[in-house]
XYZ file of C-alpha atoms in Angstrom:
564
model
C 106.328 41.326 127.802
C 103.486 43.287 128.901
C 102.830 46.987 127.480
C 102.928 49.859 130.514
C 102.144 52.904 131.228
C 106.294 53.665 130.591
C 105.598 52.448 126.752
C 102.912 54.589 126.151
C 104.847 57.564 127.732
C 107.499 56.203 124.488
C 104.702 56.441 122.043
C 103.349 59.724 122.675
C 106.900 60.944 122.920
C 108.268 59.888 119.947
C 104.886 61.117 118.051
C 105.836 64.882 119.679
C 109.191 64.399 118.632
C 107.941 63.397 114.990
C 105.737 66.672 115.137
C 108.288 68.684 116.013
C 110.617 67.862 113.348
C 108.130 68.501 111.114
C 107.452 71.878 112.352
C 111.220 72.411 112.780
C 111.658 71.862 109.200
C 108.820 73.675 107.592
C 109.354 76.670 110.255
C 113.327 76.806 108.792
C 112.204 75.919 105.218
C 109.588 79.213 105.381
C 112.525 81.131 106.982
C 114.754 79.928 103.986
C 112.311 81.049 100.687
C 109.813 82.858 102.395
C 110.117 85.870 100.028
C 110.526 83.700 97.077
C 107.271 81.992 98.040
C 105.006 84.659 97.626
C 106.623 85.753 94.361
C 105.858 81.862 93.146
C 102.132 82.424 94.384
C 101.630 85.697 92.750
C 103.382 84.445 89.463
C 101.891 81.029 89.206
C 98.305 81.447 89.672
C 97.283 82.417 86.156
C 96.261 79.176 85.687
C 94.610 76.179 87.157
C 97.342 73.908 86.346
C 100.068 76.185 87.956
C 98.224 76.617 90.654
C 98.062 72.953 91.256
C 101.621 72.718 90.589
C 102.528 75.892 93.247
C 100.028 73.963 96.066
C 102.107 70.786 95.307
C 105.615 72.357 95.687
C 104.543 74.859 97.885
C 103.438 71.676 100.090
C 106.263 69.262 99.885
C 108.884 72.167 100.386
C 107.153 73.473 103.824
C 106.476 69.712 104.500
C 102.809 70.586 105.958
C 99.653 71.040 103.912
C 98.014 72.927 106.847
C 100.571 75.740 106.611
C 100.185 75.550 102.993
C 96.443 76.384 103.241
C 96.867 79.027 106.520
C 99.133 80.925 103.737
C 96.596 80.167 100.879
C 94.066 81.741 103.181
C 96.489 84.967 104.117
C 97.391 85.482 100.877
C 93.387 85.870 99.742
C 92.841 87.945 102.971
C 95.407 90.407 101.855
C 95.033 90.206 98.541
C 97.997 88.869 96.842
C 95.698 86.559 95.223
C 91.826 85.734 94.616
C 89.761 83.232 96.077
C 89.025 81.382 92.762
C 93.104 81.389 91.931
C 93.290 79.877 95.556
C 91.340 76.850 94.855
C 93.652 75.533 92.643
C 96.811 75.974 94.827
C 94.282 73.969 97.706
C 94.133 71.254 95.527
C 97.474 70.621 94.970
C 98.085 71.347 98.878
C 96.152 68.363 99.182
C 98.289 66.171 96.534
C 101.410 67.345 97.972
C 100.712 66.424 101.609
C 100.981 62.550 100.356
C 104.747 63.703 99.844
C 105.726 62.762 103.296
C 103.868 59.558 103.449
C 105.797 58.596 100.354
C 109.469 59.888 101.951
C 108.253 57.455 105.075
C 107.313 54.842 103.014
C 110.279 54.639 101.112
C 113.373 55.488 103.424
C 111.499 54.719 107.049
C 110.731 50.948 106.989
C 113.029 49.599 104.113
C 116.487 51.182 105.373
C 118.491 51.497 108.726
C 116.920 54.833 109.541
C 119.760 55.184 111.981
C 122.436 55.263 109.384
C 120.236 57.729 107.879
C 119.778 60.101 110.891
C 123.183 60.351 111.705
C 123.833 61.215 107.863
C 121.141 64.295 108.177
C 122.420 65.343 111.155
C 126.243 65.057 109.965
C 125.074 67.712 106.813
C 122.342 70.086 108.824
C 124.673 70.500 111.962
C 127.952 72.161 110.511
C 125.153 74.606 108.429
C 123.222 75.663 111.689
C 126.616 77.096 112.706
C 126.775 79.005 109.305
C 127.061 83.360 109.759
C 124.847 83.423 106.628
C 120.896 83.121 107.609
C 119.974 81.309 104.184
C 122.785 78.456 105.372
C 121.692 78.276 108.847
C 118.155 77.806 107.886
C 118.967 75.182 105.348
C 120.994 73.517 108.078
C 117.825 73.490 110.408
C 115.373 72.319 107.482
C 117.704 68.847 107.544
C 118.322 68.826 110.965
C 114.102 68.920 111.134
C 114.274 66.585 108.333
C 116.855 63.891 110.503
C 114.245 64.621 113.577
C 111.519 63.016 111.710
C 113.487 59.867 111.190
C 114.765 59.694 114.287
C 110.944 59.562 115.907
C 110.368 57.337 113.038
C 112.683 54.463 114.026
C 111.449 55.393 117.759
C 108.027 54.377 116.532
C 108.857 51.463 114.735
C 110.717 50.369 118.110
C 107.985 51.073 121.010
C 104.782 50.566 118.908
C 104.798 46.607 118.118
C 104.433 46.687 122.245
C 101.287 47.629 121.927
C 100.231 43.938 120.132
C 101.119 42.640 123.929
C 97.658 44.811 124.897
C 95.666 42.575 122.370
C 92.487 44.625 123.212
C 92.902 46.767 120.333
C 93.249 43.662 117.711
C 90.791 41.429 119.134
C 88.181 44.829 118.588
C 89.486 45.402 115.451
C 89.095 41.661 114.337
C 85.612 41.335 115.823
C 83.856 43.808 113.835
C 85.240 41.878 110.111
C 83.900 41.802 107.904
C 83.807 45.980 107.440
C 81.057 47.853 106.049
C 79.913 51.531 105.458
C 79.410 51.705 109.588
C 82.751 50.598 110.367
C 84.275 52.550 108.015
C 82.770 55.821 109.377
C 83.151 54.785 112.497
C 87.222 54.543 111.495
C 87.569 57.550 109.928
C 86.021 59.548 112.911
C 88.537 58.226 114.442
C 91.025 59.293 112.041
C 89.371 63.298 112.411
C 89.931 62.513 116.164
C 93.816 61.792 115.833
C 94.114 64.767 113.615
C 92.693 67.085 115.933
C 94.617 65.890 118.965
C 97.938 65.711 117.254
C 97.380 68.596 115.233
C 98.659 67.266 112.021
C 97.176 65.574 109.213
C 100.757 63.913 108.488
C 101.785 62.796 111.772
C 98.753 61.220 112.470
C 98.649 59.585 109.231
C 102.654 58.405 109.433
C 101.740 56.892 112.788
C 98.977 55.009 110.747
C 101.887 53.344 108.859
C 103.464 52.420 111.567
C 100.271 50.541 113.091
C 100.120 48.671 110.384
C 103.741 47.919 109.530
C 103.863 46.430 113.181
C 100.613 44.136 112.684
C 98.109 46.529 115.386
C 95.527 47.024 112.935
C 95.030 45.727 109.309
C 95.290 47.569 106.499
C 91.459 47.664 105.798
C 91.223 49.641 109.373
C 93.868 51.448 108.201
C 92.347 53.184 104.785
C 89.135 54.456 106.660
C 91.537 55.690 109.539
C 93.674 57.606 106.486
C 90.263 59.153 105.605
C 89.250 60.735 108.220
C 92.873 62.250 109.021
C 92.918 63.403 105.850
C 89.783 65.353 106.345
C 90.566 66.506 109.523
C 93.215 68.786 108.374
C 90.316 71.299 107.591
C 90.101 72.045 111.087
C 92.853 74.184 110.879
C 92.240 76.237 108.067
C 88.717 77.119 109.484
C 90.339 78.288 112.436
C 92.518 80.299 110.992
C 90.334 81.773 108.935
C 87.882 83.161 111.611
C 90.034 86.429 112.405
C 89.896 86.984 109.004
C 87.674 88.598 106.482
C 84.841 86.989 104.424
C 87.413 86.393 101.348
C 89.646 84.417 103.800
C 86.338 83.038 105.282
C 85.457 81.132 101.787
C 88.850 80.368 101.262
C 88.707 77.945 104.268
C 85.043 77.423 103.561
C 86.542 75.769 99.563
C 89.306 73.697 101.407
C 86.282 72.165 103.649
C 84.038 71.556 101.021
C 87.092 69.721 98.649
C 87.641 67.602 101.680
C 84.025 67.078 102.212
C 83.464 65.956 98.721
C 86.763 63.659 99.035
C 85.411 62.112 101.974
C 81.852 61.378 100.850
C 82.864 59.396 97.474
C 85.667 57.694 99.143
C 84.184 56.383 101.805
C 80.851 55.083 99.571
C 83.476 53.771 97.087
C 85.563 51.968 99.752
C 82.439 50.526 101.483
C 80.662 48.664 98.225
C 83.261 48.359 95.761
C 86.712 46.117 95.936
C 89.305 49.045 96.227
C 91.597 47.284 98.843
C 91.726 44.443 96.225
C 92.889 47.263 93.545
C 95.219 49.012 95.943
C 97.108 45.354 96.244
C 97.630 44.963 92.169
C 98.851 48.337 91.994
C 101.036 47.278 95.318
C 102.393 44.198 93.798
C 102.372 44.624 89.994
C 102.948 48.533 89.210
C 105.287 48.945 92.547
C 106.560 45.535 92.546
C 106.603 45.199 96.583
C 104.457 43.264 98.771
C 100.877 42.967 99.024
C 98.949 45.711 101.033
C 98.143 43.103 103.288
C 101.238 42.371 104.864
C 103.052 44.443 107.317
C 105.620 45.814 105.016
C 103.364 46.167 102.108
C 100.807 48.352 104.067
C 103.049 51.627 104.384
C 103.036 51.548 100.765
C 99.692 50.953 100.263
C 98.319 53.898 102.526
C 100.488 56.246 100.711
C 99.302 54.981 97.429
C 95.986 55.180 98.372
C 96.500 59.051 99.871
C 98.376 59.866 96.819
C 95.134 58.087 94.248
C 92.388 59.991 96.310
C 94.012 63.468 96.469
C 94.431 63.227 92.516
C 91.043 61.758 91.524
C 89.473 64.461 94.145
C 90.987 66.692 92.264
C 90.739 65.822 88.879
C 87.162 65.130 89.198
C 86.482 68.751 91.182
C 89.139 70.965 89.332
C 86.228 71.103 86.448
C 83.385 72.832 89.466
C 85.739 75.552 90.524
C 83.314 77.938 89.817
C 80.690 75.974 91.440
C 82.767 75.984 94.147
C 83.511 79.808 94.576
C 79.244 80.136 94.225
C 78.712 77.343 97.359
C 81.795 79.440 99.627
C 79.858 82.757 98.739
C 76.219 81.793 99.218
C 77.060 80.244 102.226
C 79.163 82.717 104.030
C 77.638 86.310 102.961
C 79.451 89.527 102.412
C 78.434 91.855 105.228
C 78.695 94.446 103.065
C 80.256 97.858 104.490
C 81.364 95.566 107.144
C 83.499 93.462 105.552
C 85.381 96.739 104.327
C 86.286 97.583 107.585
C 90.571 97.992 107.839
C 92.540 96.305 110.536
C 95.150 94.236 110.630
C 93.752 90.918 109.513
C 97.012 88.524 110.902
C 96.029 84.487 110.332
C 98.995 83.302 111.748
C 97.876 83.411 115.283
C 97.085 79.798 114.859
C 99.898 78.484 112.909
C 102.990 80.942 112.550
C 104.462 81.706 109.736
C 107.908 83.068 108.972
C 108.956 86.124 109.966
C 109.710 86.815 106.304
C 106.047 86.048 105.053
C 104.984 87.871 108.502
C 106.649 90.954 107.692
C 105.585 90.642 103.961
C 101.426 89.972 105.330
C 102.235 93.216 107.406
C 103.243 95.447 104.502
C 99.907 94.405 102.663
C 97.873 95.557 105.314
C 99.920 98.780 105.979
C 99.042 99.695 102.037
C 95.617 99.523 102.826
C 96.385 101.501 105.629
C 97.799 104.222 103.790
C 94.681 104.194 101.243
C 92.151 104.334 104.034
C 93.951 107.613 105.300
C 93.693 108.626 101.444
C 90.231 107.927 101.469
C 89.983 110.671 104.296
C 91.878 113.670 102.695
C 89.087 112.948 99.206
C 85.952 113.285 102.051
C 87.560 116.397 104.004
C 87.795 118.190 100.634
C 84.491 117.235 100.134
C 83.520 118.717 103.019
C 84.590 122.227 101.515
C 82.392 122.441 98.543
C 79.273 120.178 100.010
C 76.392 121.953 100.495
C 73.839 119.578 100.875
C 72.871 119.141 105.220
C 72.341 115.282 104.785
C 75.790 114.865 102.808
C 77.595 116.748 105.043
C 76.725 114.982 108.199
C 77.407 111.617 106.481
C 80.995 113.149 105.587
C 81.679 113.815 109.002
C 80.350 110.367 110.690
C 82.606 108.587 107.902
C 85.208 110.707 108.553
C 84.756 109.955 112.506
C 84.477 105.870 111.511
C 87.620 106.020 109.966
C 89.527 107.741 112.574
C 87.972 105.200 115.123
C 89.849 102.260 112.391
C 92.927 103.833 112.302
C 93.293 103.991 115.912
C 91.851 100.141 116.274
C 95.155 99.308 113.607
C 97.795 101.455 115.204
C 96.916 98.896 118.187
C 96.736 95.741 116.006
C 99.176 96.051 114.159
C 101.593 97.223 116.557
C 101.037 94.193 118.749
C 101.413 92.345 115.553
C 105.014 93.625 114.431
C 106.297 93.379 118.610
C 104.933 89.189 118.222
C 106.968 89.074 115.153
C 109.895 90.816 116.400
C 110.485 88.558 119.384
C 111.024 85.756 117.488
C 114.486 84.753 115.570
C 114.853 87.407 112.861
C 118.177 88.653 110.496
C 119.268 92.653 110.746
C 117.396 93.441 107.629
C 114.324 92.435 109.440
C 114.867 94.217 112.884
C 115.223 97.524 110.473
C 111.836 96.555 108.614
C 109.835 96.430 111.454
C 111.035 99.305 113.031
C 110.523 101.179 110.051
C 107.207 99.712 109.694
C 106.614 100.655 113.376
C 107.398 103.883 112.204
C 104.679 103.865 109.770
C 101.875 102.833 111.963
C 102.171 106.251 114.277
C 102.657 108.160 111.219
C 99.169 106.976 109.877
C 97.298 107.024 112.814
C 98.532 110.683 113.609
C 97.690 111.202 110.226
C 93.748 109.961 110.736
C 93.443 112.142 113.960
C 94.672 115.490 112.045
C 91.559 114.362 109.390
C 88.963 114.207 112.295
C 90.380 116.941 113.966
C 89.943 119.006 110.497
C 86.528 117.926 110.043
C 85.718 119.046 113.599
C 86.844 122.194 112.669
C 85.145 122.566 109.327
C 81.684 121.303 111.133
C 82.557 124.481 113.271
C 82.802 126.735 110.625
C 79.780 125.552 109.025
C 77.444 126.007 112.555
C 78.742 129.297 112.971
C 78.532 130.403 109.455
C 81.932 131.354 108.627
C 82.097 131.675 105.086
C 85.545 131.498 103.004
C 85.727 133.992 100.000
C 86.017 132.148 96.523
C 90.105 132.947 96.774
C 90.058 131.077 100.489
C 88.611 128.306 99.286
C 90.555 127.771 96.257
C 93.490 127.541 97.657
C 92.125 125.095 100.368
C 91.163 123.371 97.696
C 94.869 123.344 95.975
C 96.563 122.862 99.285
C 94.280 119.448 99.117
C 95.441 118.368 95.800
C 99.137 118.844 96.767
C 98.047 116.237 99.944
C 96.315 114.059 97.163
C 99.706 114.089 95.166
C 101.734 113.436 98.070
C 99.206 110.574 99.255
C 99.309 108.763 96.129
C 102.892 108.647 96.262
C 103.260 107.608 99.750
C 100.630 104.714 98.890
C 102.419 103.690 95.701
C 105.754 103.385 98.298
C 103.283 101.108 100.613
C 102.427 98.915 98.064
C 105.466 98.565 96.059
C 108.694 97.375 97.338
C 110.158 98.432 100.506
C 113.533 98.558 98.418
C 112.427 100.049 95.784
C 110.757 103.582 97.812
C 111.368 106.734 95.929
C 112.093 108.884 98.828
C 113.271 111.753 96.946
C 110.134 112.289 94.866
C 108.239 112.249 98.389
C 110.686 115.226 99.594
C 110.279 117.178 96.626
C 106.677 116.918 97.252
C 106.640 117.392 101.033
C 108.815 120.915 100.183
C 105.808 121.636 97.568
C 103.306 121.536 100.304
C 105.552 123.491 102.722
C 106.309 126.203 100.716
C 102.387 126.229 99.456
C 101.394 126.761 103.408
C 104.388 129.290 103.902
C 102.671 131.310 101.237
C 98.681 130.895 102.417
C 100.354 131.901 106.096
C 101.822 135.036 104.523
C 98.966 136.256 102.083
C 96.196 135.734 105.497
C 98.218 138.193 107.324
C 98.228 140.805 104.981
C 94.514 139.917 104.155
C 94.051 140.416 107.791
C 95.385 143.767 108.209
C 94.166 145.270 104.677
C 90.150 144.102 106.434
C 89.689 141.518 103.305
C 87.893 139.011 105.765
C 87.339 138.927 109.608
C 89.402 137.321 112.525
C 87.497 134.283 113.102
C 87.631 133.694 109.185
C 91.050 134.091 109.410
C 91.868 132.040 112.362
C 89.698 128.784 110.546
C 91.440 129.298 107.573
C 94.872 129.060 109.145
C 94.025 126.225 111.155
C 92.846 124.214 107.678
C 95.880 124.999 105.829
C 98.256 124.437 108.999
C 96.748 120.713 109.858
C 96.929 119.820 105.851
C 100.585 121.039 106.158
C 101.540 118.887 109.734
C 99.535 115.665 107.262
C 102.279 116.382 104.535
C 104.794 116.125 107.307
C 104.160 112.684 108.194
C 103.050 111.714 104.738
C 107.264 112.290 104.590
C 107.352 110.099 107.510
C 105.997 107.596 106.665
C 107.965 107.264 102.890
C 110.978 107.204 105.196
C 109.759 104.639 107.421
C 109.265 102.672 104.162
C 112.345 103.505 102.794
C 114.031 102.153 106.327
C 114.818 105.607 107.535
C 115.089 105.260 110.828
């Protein structure tokens, strides 16, 4: 029977179905704990140990390493975590990715994977059907789960056509015996497979299967599990681009890991007899068949994934500092630069959940908030500085920052309408529109700021001068903002449940009644001469915009608080 074009069509079909379940089930599984996810990140990172343990779990629960280390590198970029307490979590990202391989190995070529499909599907379909979101997630995690077996036994069934199209074997067998060539060669052509399929573990899975059907051998098949293996770094790099230089080393660490890996591994596999090591742990420790038979080859690529992730990281968990010095000297801090706010999303190239969305969104909101604080501490500089120089830098800082908040207000807002038109519970529809809520707030909030520095630059060329009384209450009418601010930022970076919205009224009613008072005392200042009309008229128009800033500093405490 000769292998056609119609076969191939099978192969590359039940490889996107394989991907797809994959996705399907780490997609559902995110939806499922995506909250709870972060709170094991934050928690158990104290150590390098727990962090290996979090990567490893983290891993085999959203059944891809690449999402693993896209989150890894969000969480750094917002700040949940640091980028030396993300190396750890990396390194067991890169143990846990063998999990699948072992699942495959196991269940996929020993067992009627049929029989085991239908028993997936007969548990995940009643749950998809479930009114509660945590069920019907489950329910789609297993249904993913039953997808991947199902492409599984497709593989099994159209691949061993490919052995009629004996161009492969006979260029496989004419290059024997292998050497350090060959074996790059192979493993380029492992990064290759990555790339194009766009997963580390389907790529590697479909390794198995070449093997288990007699298309290559299993010494094509370790350099091949190599370079996949490495070429999952592709995706963390890209991810990492939008981001800033924290997120930058992050994915800069996960190369370098896999770098390393590669370098030692594929020296070690080239000049010393691992193969013939890989088949006594095959036959004697696992007690199945040697690595050099079809059905002891699935086995022996996931034992040899599993052994290489573990000694890569045993051997490089002791450098972590090193590590952290090689990411920062090679990808510099542009200093002022890399302070710069906007919203710094990662998941444009692999999504996340809306959960872990929405949760990325709130970090970068709170620094939203504190760049807007950062601009009521410079305006009441801008009172009491009388130095030329300092003043003008006030006021182009001042400008900068207005020019941010308006560049987020756009971000971000195209960021929370992507999340929102995917799949999301009731809770979530009223988090983003209270989020939404938030982002006009702030930005309003920045243009009042440059609008009040405008005004004070005005005073200053026309030398308008406030009487010591003037400017102390300006100055008090500032630290009622500053109260108010702190609040509202504490309520952006705490959580959204747990907003004390009645503290920010009684605060909001401080500053209201303050301005009612300053509006009263200038009019009879006014009429009894104390100061002029155009002193007057600046004066109201500072304590007026600090007073419309206290109104959406309300605002945006009951956007948090999902006031709607």
């Amino acid at each position: 029977m000769e292998f056609t074009f119609f076969d191939a069509l099978a192969i590359i079909g039940s490889l996107g179905l394989f991907i797809y379940g994959i996705k399907k089930a780490s997609e559902s599984i995110q939806k499922a704990i995506g909250l709870y996810l972060t709170k094991l990140v934050k928690t158990m990172t104290r150590n390098h140990l727990s962090g290996i343990l979090t990567g490893f779990f983290l891993t085999a629960a959203v059944f891809s390493s690449s999402s693993t280390i896209v989150m890894v590198v969000s969480f750094v970029n917002s700040g949940i975590i640091t980028l030396t307490e993300s190396v750890s979590i990396i390194f067991g990202a890169g143990v846990g990715s063998t999990v699948i391989t072992w699942l495959v190995s196991i269940f996929g070529f020993e067992t009627k994977i049929t029989y085991l499909f239908i028993l997936l599907l007969t548990i995940g379909t009643p749950l998809i059907f479930s009114s509660k979101n945590k069920l019907k997630y489950i329910g789609e995690f297993v249904f993913g789960v039953a997808i991947v077996f199902l492409a599984l036994s497709l593989l099994i069934q159209f691949v061993p056509m490919v052995s009629d199209a004996t161009l492969l074997t006979s260029f496989t067998e004419s290059i024997q015996p292998f050497g350090f060539a060959e074996n790059i060669f192979f493993a380029l052509v492992g990064v290759i497979l990555t790339i194009i399929m766009q997963s580390s573990v389907a790529s590697i899975v479909f390794t198995q299967v070449l093997c288990f059907s007699g298309i290559i051998t299993f010494d094509v098949a370790i350099p091949l599990v190599l370079g996949q293996n490495f070429g999952r770094t592709i995706n963390a790099e890209l991810a990492a681009m939008s981001g800033n230089v924290h997120a930058k080393r992050t994915a800069r660490i996960h190369s370098l890991i896999n770098i390393f890996g590669f370098l030692w591994m594929v020296i070690l596999i080239s000049f010393f007899p691992v193969l013939n090591h890989l088949d006594f742990i095959n036959v004697h420790l696992f007690n199945t068949d040697s690595v050099f038979s079809t059905y002891g080859a699935p086995i022996g690529i996931a034992v040899f994934h599993s052994m290489y992730n573990i000694i890569n990281s045993v051997i490089l968990i002791w450098f972590i500092p090193t590590l952290v010095r090689l990411a920062e000297n090679n990808i510099k801090s542009r200093g002022r630069a890399d302070e710069i706010f906007h919203l710094e999303h990662l998941s444009s190239n692999i999504s996340l959940s809306t959960d872990l969305s929405i949760f990325e969104a709130q970090k970068e909101l709170s620094k939203f908030g504190e760049l807007t604080h950062k601009m009521n501490t410079l305006s009441k500089e801008l009172i009491t500085e009388q130095n030329e120089e300092k003043i003008q830098e006030l006021l182009k800082t001042i400008a900068r920052y207005e020019e941010i908040t308006d560049k987020m207000e756009v971000e971000a807002t195209e960021f929370l309408t992507k999340i929102s038109q995917g799949e999301m519970s009731e809770t979530s529809s009223v988090q983003i529109r209270g989020m939404l809520r938030i982002i006009i707030n702030l930005e309003r909030i920045g243009d009042i700021y440059y609008q009040l520095s405008k005004t004070i630059e005005r005073k200053i060329q026309n030398q308008i001068w406030f009487t010591p009384q003037q400017r102390q209450n300006i100055l008090a009418m500032f630290d009622l903002i500053d109260e108010a601010m702190k609040h509202m930022c504490f309520n952006l970076s705490n959580s959204y449940n747990e907003a004390n919205i009645e503290k920010a009224k009684a605060l909001e009613e401080k500053i209201n009644n303050y301005r009612t008072k300053l509006r009263q005392e200038n009019f009879e200042n006014i009429e009894q001469g104390e100061y002029s009309y155009k002193n007057a008229t600046v004066y109201s128009e500072l304590f007026n915009s600090l007073e419309k800033v206290g109104d959406h500093i309300i605002n945006v405490s009951e956007g948090v608080a999902g006031v709607l």
